[in-house]
PDB file of C-alpha atoms in Angstrom:
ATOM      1  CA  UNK A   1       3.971  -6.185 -10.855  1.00  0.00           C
ATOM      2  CA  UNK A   2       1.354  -3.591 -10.404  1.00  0.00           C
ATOM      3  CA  UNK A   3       1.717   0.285  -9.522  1.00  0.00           C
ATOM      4  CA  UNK A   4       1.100  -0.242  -6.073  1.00  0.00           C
ATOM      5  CA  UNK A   5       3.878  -2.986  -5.742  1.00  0.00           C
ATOM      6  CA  UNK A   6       6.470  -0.647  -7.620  1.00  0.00           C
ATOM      7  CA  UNK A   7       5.451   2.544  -5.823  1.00  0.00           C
ATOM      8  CA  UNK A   8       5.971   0.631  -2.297  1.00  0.00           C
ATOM      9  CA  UNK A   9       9.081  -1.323  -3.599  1.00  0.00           C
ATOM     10  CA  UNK A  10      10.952   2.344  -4.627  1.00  0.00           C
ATOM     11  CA  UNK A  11      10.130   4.260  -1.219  1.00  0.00           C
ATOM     12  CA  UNK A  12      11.107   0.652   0.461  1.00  0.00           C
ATOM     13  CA  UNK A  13      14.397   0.925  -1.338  1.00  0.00           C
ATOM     14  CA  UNK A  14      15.108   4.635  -0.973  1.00  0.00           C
ATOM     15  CA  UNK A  15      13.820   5.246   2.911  1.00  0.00           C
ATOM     16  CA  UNK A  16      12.818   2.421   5.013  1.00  0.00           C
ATOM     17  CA  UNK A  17      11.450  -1.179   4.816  1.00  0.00           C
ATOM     18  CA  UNK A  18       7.740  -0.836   5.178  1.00  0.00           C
ATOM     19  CA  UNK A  19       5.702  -3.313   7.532  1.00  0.00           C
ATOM     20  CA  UNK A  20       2.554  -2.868   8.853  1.00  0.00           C
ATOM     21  CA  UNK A  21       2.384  -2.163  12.289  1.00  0.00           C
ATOM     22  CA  UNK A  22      -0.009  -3.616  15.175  1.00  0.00           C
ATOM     23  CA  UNK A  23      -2.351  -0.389  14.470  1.00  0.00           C
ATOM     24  CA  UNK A  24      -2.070  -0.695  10.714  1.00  0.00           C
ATOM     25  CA  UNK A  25      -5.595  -2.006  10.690  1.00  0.00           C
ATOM     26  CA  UNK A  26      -6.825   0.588  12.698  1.00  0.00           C
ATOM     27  CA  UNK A  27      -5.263   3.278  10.933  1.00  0.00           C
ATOM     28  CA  UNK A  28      -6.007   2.009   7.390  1.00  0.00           C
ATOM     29  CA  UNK A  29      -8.872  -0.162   7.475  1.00  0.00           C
ATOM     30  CA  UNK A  30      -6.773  -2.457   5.578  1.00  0.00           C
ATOM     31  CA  UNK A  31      -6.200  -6.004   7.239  1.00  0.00           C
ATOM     32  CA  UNK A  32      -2.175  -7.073   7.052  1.00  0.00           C
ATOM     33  CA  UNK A  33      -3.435  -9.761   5.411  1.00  0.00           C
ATOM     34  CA  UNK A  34      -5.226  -8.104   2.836  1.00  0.00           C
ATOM     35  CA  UNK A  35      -2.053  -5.360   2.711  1.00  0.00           C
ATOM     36  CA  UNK A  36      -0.022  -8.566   2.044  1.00  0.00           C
ATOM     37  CA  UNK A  37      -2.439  -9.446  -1.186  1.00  0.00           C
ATOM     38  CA  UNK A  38      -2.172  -5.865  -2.444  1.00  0.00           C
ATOM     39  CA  UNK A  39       1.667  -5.635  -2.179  1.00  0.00           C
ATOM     40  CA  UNK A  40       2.594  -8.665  -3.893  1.00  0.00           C
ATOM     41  CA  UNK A  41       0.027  -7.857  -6.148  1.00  0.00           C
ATOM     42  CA  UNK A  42      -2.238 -11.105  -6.115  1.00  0.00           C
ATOM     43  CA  UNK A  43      -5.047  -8.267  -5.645  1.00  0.00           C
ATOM     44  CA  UNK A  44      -5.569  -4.832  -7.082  1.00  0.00           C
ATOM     45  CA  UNK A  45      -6.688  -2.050  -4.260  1.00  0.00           C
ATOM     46  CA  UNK A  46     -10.781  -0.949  -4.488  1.00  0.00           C
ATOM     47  CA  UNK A  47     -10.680   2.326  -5.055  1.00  0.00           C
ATOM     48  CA  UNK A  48     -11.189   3.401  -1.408  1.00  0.00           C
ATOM     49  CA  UNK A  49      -8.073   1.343  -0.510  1.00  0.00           C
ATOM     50  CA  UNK A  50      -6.350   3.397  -2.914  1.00  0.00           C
ATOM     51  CA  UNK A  51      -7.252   6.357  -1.500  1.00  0.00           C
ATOM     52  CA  UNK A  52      -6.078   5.579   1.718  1.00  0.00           C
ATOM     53  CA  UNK A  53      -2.793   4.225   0.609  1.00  0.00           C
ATOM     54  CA  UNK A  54      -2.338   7.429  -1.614  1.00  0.00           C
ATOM     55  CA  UNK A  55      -2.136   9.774   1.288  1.00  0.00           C
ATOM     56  CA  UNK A  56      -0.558   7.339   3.569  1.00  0.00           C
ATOM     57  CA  UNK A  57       2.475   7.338   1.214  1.00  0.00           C
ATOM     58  CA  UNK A  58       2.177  10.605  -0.259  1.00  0.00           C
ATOM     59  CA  UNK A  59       1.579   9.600  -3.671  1.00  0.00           C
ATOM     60  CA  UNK A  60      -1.193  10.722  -6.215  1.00  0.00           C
ATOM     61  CA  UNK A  61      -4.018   8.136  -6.596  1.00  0.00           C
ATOM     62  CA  UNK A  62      -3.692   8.515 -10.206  1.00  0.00           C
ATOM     63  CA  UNK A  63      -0.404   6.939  -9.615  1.00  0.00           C
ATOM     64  CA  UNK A  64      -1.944   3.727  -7.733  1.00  0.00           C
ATOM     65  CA  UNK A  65      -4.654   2.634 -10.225  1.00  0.00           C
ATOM     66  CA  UNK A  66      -4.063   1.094 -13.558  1.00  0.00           C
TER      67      UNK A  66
END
């Protein structure tokens, strides 16, 4: 499991269920099925994917990358 997994898997657990949305795309410039590799962690996030998913979720970046 990589950080991004468990970082997504312990807000999941203590606040909502998180699924991208029809604008998730447009929001993120991450496709859902791209989202999908990241999460399960088939693929690790470039570094500007990281950055985006940081501040959408409030975390450090330091805390997404290995």
């Amino acid at each position: 499991m990589n950080k991004l997994t468990s970082i997504v898997k312990e807000i999941e657990s203590q606040y909502f269920h998180l699924k991208p949305v029809k604008d998730f795309p447009i929001l993120t410039g991450i496709s859902r099925k791209r989202w999908g590799l990241l999460i399960r962690g088939e693929k690790e996030p470039t570094l500007k994917e990281a950055h985006i998913i940081s501040k959408m979720l409030k975390v450090d970046l330091s805390d997404l990358l290995d």
